[in-house]
Amino acid sequence: MAPIRLLVGCVLALQVFTAALALERGCPTGTGNNTYANPALSLPYDGYLPAIDNETMYLHHTRHAGGAINNVNAILARYPTLRDSVTLADLVSKIGLKGFTHKYKIADNDTTALRNNAGSMINHAIFWRIMTSYNTSSPAAHLQPDLSALINATWGSPAGMLDALRSSASSLFGSGWAWVVYRSNGSLAIVNTPNQDNPLMQRFAAPATHGTPLLGVDVWEHAYYLRYRNVRASYLAQWVYLVDWAVVQRNYELAKAGSIDSLYC
Ligand SMILES: *[C@@H]1O[C@H](CO)[C@@H](O)[C@H](O)[C@H]1NC(C)=O
Ligand SMILES: *[C@@H]1O[C@H](CO)[C@@H](O)[C@H](O)[C@H]1NC(C)=O
Ligand SMILES: *[C@@H]1O[C@H](CO)[C@@H](O)[C@H](O)[C@H]1NC(C)=O
Ligand SMILES: *[C@@H]1O[C@H](CO)[C@@H](O)[C@H](O)[C@H]1NC(C)=O
Ligand SMILES: *[C@@H]1O[C@H](CO)[C@@H](O)[C@H](O)[C@H]1NC(C)=O
Ligand SMILES: *[C@@H]1O[C@H](CO)[C@@H](O)[C@H](O)[C@H]1NC(C)=O
Ligand SMILES: [Fe+2]
C-alpha cells in the first residue's frame, strides 16, 4: 500500500507543481516550459463603466487578446528552445533582429506572426494593468515627487500629459497604440505605434518611438466601437479617467531599474 500511496502523492504533487507553473507563465512572464495564459483583469468586465462597457471588455479580453495568446502558444510550440529561453519582454524586444532570428531559426512568417501576436499579448497585458475604476478626481495625489516633477517639466501637469496622449492617440491613422515611454536618457515621451507594435521592439518600432512603456492606450476600434462607434476622441476623453496612477508610478520605478519583465505583471 505504502509505495502506491507514495506514487499517488508524487503524481498529485507534480500536478500541483505544473498548475503553479502555468499560472506563473500566465503573468505573462517567466521562462517555464509551458504555455501562456490570458492574465486576469483586476476588475470584473463591468468594473470599467462608464468609460468602457461590459460587453466591450468581455470581447476584448476573451476574443481579441485571448486569440493572440493562443496564436503565440501555437507558434512557440514549434520553437521549444525559444519558448524555454526567453521571457515575453525579451521576445518582443528582439523579434526580427538578425542574430535572434538565426539563433532560434525562426521562419519569416513566424517572425511576422510573433510581431503581431506577442505584441498584442504584451500590449494588452500592460493595458489591463494600468486601468482601474473610473475616477475623475485629481490623479497627481498618487504620484511620487520624482515622477510628478518630471511629468510637470515635460507637459506642465499630469492632466497636460493625458491631453498630449489623447491628442497623439487621435492622430494615429488606423489601428494602434499611444504610449508614454521612459527613455534610456531618463526623459519621458509620448509616441504612437501602429497595429500591435510596442516601443520595446528594437527591429520593428521606429527608433523615435523606442522606450519602456509606462502607460498605453489601445485605439483599435475593438476597444471602443460598441459604445462610441467611430468617435475615438469620445472614448479617449472617458478612458483617461480609468488610469491607475499608482501603477504608472510603479512602472516608472521598474523602467528606471530595467525590470522590464515585471512591468506586465
Ligand atoms: C525547460 O526545459 C529545459 C530543457 O528541457 C530545461 O533545461 C529547463 O530547466 C526547463 N525550465 C523550466 C523552468 O522548467
Ligand atoms: C457582462 O458580459 C458577460 C459576457 O457577455 C455576461 O456574461 C455578464 O452577465 C455581463 N454582466 C453584466 C453585469 O451585464
Ligand atoms: C509558417 O509556414 C510554415 C511552413 O509552411 C507553417 O507550418 C507555419 O504554420 C506558418 N506559420 C504561421 C504562423 O502561419
Ligand atoms: C477618486 O480619487 C480621489 C483622489 O485620489 C480619492 O480621494 C477618491 O476616494 C477616489 N474615489 C473613488 C470612488 O475611488
Ligand atoms: C505637478 O503639477 C501638479 C498639478 O499642477 C501639482 O499638483 C504637483 O504638486 C506638481 N508636482 C510637483 C513635484 O511639483
Ligand atoms: C533623450 O533622448 C531623446 C531622443 O532619444 C531626445 O529627443 C531628448 O532630447 C533627450 N533628452 C535629454 C534630457 O537628454
Ligand atoms: Fe485591443
Coordinates of C-alpha atoms and ligand atoms in Angstrom, one line a residue:
M1 CA 0.0 0.0 0.0
A2 CA 2.7 2.5 1.0
P3 CA 4.5 2.6 -2.4
I4 CA 1.2 3.1 -4.2
R5 CA 0.3 6.0 -1.8
L6 CA 3.7 7.5 -2.3
L7 CA 3.2 7.3 -6.1
V8 CA -0.2 8.9 -5.9
G9 CA 1.3 11.5 -3.7
C10 CA 4.0 12.2 -6.2
V11 CA 1.6 12.5 -9.1
L12 CA -0.6 14.9 -7.1
A13 CA 2.4 17.0 -6.2
L14 CA 3.6 17.0 -9.8
Q15 CA 0.1 18.2 -10.9
V16 CA 0.1 21.0 -8.3
F17 CA 3.6 22.0 -9.4
T18 CA 2.6 22.0 -13.1
A19 CA -0.5 24.1 -12.3
A20 CA 1.6 26.6 -10.3
L21 CA 4.0 27.0 -13.3
A22 CA 1.1 27.5 -15.7
L23 CA -0.3 30.3 -13.5
E24 CA 3.2 32.0 -13.3
R25 CA 3.5 31.8 -17.1
G26 CA 0.2 33.5 -17.5
C27 CA 1.6 36.5 -15.8
P28 CA 2.7 36.7 -18.7
T29 CA 6.4 36.4 -17.9
G30 CA 9.0 33.9 -16.7
T31 CA 10.6 31.1 -18.6
G32 CA 8.6 28.0 -17.5
N33 CA 8.2 25.2 -20.0
N34 CA 4.6 25.7 -20.6
T35 CA 2.1 28.0 -22.3
Y36 CA 0.9 31.5 -21.6
A37 CA -2.5 32.0 -20.0
N38 CA -4.7 35.0 -20.5
P39 CA -3.9 37.2 -17.5
A40 CA -7.0 38.0 -15.4
L41 CA -8.3 41.6 -15.2
S42 CA -8.1 43.4 -11.9
L43 CA -11.9 44.3 -12.1
P44 CA -15.0 42.4 -13.4
Y45 CA -15.9 43.2 -17.0
D46 CA -18.5 45.8 -15.9
G47 CA -15.9 47.4 -13.5
Y48 CA -14.8 49.9 -16.1
L49 CA -18.1 51.7 -16.6
P50 CA -19.0 54.3 -17.6
A51 CA -15.8 54.6 -19.7
I52 CA -15.9 51.1 -21.2
D53 CA -19.0 48.9 -21.3
N54 CA -19.2 45.3 -20.1
E55 CA -19.5 43.6 -23.5
T56 CA -16.6 45.5 -24.9
M57 CA -14.4 44.5 -22.0
Y58 CA -15.5 40.9 -22.3
L59 CA -15.0 40.6 -26.0
H60 CA -11.7 42.5 -25.9
H61 CA -10.3 40.3 -23.2
T62 CA -11.5 36.9 -24.2
R63 CA -11.6 37.1 -28.0
H64 CA -9.1 39.8 -29.2
A65 CA -6.4 39.5 -26.5
G66 CA -7.1 35.8 -25.8
G67 CA -6.9 34.9 -29.5
A68 CA -3.5 36.4 -29.8
I69 CA -2.3 34.4 -26.8
N70 CA -3.5 31.2 -28.4
N71 CA -1.6 32.1 -31.5
V72 CA 1.6 32.8 -29.6
N73 CA 1.3 29.4 -27.8
A74 CA 0.8 27.6 -31.1
I75 CA 3.9 29.2 -32.7
L76 CA 6.1 28.7 -29.6
A77 CA 5.2 25.0 -29.5
R78 CA 7.2 24.7 -32.7
Y79 CA 10.2 26.5 -31.2
P80 CA 10.7 24.9 -27.8
T81 CA 14.2 26.3 -27.3
L82 CA 13.0 29.8 -28.0
R83 CA 9.9 29.2 -25.8
D84 CA 12.1 27.9 -22.9
S85 CA 14.8 30.5 -23.1
V86 CA 13.2 33.9 -23.4
T87 CA 10.7 35.9 -21.5
L88 CA 7.9 37.7 -23.2
A89 CA 9.7 41.1 -22.9
D90 CA 12.8 39.6 -24.4
L91 CA 10.8 38.1 -27.3
V92 CA 9.0 41.3 -28.0
S93 CA 12.3 43.4 -27.8
K94 CA 14.3 41.1 -30.0
I95 CA 11.8 39.7 -32.6
G96 CA 13.1 40.3 -36.1
L97 CA 16.7 41.1 -35.1
K98 CA 19.1 39.1 -37.4
G99 CA 21.1 37.5 -34.6
F100 CA 17.9 36.5 -32.7
T101 CA 16.2 35.0 -35.9
H102 CA 19.3 33.0 -36.7
K103 CA 19.9 31.8 -33.1
Y104 CA 16.4 30.3 -32.8
K105 CA 16.0 29.6 -36.6
I106 CA 12.7 31.5 -36.7
A107 CA 10.9 31.4 -40.1
D108 CA 10.0 34.8 -41.7
N109 CA 6.2 34.1 -41.5
D110 CA 6.6 33.2 -37.8
T111 CA 8.6 36.4 -37.1
T112 CA 5.7 38.3 -38.6
A113 CA 3.1 36.4 -36.6
L114 CA 5.1 36.8 -33.4
R115 CA 5.5 40.5 -34.0
N116 CA 1.7 40.8 -34.2
N117 CA 0.6 38.3 -31.6
A118 CA 3.4 38.6 -28.9
G119 CA 3.0 42.3 -29.5
S120 CA -0.7 42.0 -28.8
M121 CA 0.0 39.9 -25.7
I122 CA 2.4 42.4 -24.1
N123 CA 0.3 45.5 -25.2
H124 CA -2.9 44.1 -23.7
A125 CA -1.1 42.9 -20.5
I126 CA 0.1 46.5 -19.8
F127 CA -3.3 48.0 -20.9
W128 CA -5.3 45.8 -18.4
R129 CA -2.7 46.6 -15.7
I130 CA -2.9 50.4 -15.9
M131 CA -6.7 50.6 -15.8
T132 CA -8.7 50.8 -12.6
S133 CA -12.2 52.1 -11.6
Y134 CA -13.4 55.3 -13.2
N135 CA -12.4 58.4 -11.2
T136 CA -12.5 62.0 -12.4
S137 CA -10.5 63.4 -9.4
S138 CA -7.0 64.7 -9.5
P139 CA -4.6 62.0 -10.3
A140 CA -1.4 63.7 -9.1
A141 CA -2.0 62.6 -5.5
H142 CA -0.8 59.1 -6.4
L143 CA 2.5 60.2 -7.9
Q144 CA 5.7 60.5 -6.0
P145 CA 7.6 63.8 -6.3
D146 CA 10.2 62.5 -8.7
L147 CA 7.8 61.3 -11.4
S148 CA 5.4 64.2 -10.7
A149 CA 8.2 66.7 -11.3
L150 CA 9.3 65.0 -14.5
I151 CA 5.8 65.0 -15.8
N152 CA 5.3 68.6 -14.9
A153 CA 8.6 69.6 -16.6
T154 CA 7.6 67.7 -19.7
W155 CA 3.8 68.5 -20.0
G156 CA 3.0 71.1 -17.3
S157 CA 0.9 68.7 -15.2
P158 CA -0.4 65.1 -15.2
A159 CA -3.6 66.4 -16.9
G160 CA -1.3 68.0 -19.5
M161 CA 0.3 64.6 -20.1
L162 CA -3.1 63.0 -20.7
D163 CA -4.1 65.8 -23.1
A164 CA -1.0 65.2 -25.1
L165 CA -1.6 61.4 -25.0
R166 CA -5.2 61.9 -26.3
S167 CA -4.0 64.2 -29.0
S168 CA -1.4 61.7 -30.1
A169 CA -3.8 58.8 -30.0
S170 CA -6.4 60.8 -32.0
S171 CA -3.8 61.5 -34.7
L172 CA -2.9 57.8 -35.2
F173 CA -4.2 56.6 -38.6
G174 CA -5.9 53.2 -38.5
S175 CA -5.2 50.7 -35.6
G176 CA -2.5 51.0 -33.0
W177 CA -1.5 52.3 -29.6
A178 CA -0.4 55.6 -28.0
W179 CA 2.2 55.3 -25.2
V180 CA 4.0 57.3 -22.5
V181 CA 7.5 55.9 -22.6
Y182 CA 10.6 56.2 -20.4
R183 CA 13.7 56.6 -22.5
S184 CA 17.2 55.4 -21.6
N185 CA 18.4 59.0 -21.0
G186 CA 15.8 59.5 -18.3
S187 CA 13.3 61.6 -20.3
L188 CA 9.6 60.8 -21.0
A189 CA 7.9 61.0 -24.3
I190 CA 4.5 60.2 -26.0
V191 CA 4.7 58.0 -29.0
N192 CA 2.4 56.1 -31.3
T193 CA 3.0 52.6 -32.6
P194 CA 0.9 51.1 -35.4
N195 CA -1.0 47.8 -35.2
Q196 CA 0.4 45.7 -32.3
D197 CA 3.9 47.1 -32.3
N198 CA 5.4 48.1 -29.0
P199 CA 8.1 50.7 -28.2
L200 CA 10.3 47.8 -26.9
M201 CA 10.6 46.3 -30.4
Q202 CA 14.2 47.1 -31.4
R203 CA 13.7 45.9 -35.0
F204 CA 10.1 46.9 -35.8
A205 CA 9.4 50.1 -33.8
A206 CA 10.6 53.3 -35.4
P207 CA 13.8 54.5 -33.4
A208 CA 12.0 57.7 -32.4
T209 CA 9.3 55.6 -30.6
H210 CA 11.8 53.4 -28.7
G211 CA 11.5 53.3 -24.9
T212 CA 9.9 51.4 -22.0
P213 CA 6.1 51.9 -21.9
L214 CA 4.7 53.2 -18.6
L215 CA 1.2 53.7 -19.8
G216 CA -0.6 52.8 -23.1
V217 CA -4.0 53.2 -24.6
D218 CA -5.5 50.8 -27.2
V219 CA -7.1 52.7 -30.1
W220 CA -8.0 49.7 -32.2
E221 CA -11.8 50.0 -32.9
H222 CA -12.4 46.8 -31.0
A223 CA -11.5 48.8 -27.8
Y224 CA -14.4 51.3 -28.2
Y225 CA -16.7 50.7 -31.2
L226 CA -19.7 49.2 -29.5
R227 CA -20.2 52.2 -27.2
Y228 CA -18.5 55.1 -29.1
R229 CA -18.9 53.8 -32.7
N230 CA -16.3 55.6 -34.8
V231 CA -15.8 58.5 -32.4
R232 CA -12.3 57.7 -31.0
A233 CA -12.0 61.1 -29.3
S234 CA -15.1 60.5 -27.1
Y235 CA -13.6 57.1 -26.0
L236 CA -10.3 58.8 -25.1
A237 CA -12.0 61.6 -23.2
Q238 CA -13.5 59.0 -20.9
W239 CA -10.6 56.5 -20.9
V240 CA -8.2 58.9 -19.2
Y241 CA -10.4 58.6 -16.0
L242 CA -9.5 54.9 -15.8
V243 CA -5.8 55.4 -15.4
D244 CA -4.3 53.9 -12.3
W245 CA -1.6 56.4 -11.3
A246 CA -0.2 54.1 -8.6
V247 CA 0.6 51.6 -11.4
V248 CA 2.1 54.4 -13.6
Q249 CA 4.4 55.3 -10.6
R250 CA 5.3 51.6 -10.2
N251 CA 6.0 51.2 -13.9
Y252 CA 8.3 54.2 -13.8
E253 CA 10.3 52.7 -11.0
L254 CA 10.5 49.3 -12.8
A255 CA 11.6 51.0 -16.0
K256 CA 14.3 53.0 -14.3
A257 CA 15.6 49.8 -12.7
G258 CA 15.5 48.0 -16.0
S259 CA 13.0 45.4 -14.6
I260 CA 11.1 45.2 -17.8
D261 CA 9.6 41.7 -17.2
S262 CA 7.8 42.9 -14.0
L263 CA 6.1 45.7 -15.9
Y264 CA 3.5 43.4 -17.3
C265 CA 2.5 41.5 -14.1
Ligands
LIG1 C1 12.8 23.9 -19.5 O1 13.3 22.8 -20.3 C2 14.7 22.8 -20.5 C3 15.1 21.7 -21.5 O2 14.1 20.7 -21.5 C4 15.3 22.6 -19.1 O3 16.7 22.6 -19.2 C5 14.8 23.7 -18.2 O4 15.3 23.5 -16.8 C6 13.3 23.8 -18.1 N1 12.9 25.0 -17.4 C7 11.9 25.0 -16.5 C8 11.6 26.3 -15.8 O5 11.2 24.0 -16.3
LIG2 C1 -21.1 41.1 -18.8 O1 -20.9 40.4 -20.0 C2 -20.8 39.0 -19.8 C3 -20.4 38.4 -21.2 O2 -21.3 38.7 -22.2 C4 -22.0 38.4 -19.3 O3 -21.9 37.0 -19.0 C5 -22.4 39.1 -18.0 O4 -23.6 38.7 -17.5 C6 -22.4 40.7 -18.2 N1 -22.5 41.3 -16.9 C7 -23.3 42.4 -16.7 C8 -23.3 43.0 -15.4 O5 -24.0 42.8 -17.6
LIG3 C1 4.7 29.4 -41.5 O1 4.9 28.4 -42.5 C2 5.1 27.1 -42.1 C3 5.5 26.3 -43.3 O2 4.6 26.5 -44.3 C4 3.8 26.6 -41.4 O3 4.0 25.3 -40.9 C5 3.5 27.6 -40.2 O4 2.3 27.2 -39.7 C6 3.5 29.0 -40.7 N1 3.3 29.9 -39.6 C7 2.2 30.6 -39.3 C8 2.2 31.5 -38.1 O5 1.2 30.5 -40.0
LIG4 C1 -11.0 59.2 -6.5 O1 -9.7 59.7 -6.4 C2 -9.6 60.6 -5.2 C3 -8.2 61.2 -5.3 O2 -7.2 60.2 -5.2 C4 -9.9 59.8 -4.0 O3 -9.8 60.6 -2.9 C5 -11.3 59.2 -4.1 O4 -11.6 58.4 -3.0 C6 -11.5 58.3 -5.3 N1 -12.8 57.9 -5.5 C7 -13.2 56.7 -5.6 C8 -14.6 56.4 -5.8 O5 -12.4 55.8 -5.6
LIG5 C1 2.9 68.9 -10.6 O1 1.8 69.6 -11.0 C2 0.6 69.3 -10.3 C3 -0.6 69.9 -10.9 O2 -0.3 71.3 -11.2 C4 0.8 69.6 -8.8 O3 -0.3 69.2 -8.1 C5 2.0 68.9 -8.3 O4 2.3 69.2 -7.0 C6 3.2 69.2 -9.2 N1 4.3 68.3 -8.8 C7 5.5 68.8 -8.3 C8 6.5 67.8 -7.9 O5 5.7 70.0 -8.2
LIG6 C1 16.7 62.0 -24.7 O1 16.7 61.4 -25.9 C2 15.7 61.8 -26.9 C3 15.8 61.0 -28.1 O2 16.1 59.7 -27.9 C4 15.9 63.3 -27.1 O3 14.9 63.7 -28.0 C5 15.8 64.1 -25.8 O4 16.1 65.4 -26.1 C6 16.8 63.5 -24.8 N1 16.6 64.2 -23.6 C7 17.6 64.5 -22.7 C8 17.1 65.2 -21.4 O5 18.7 64.3 -23.0
FE7 FE -7.1 45.5 -28.1

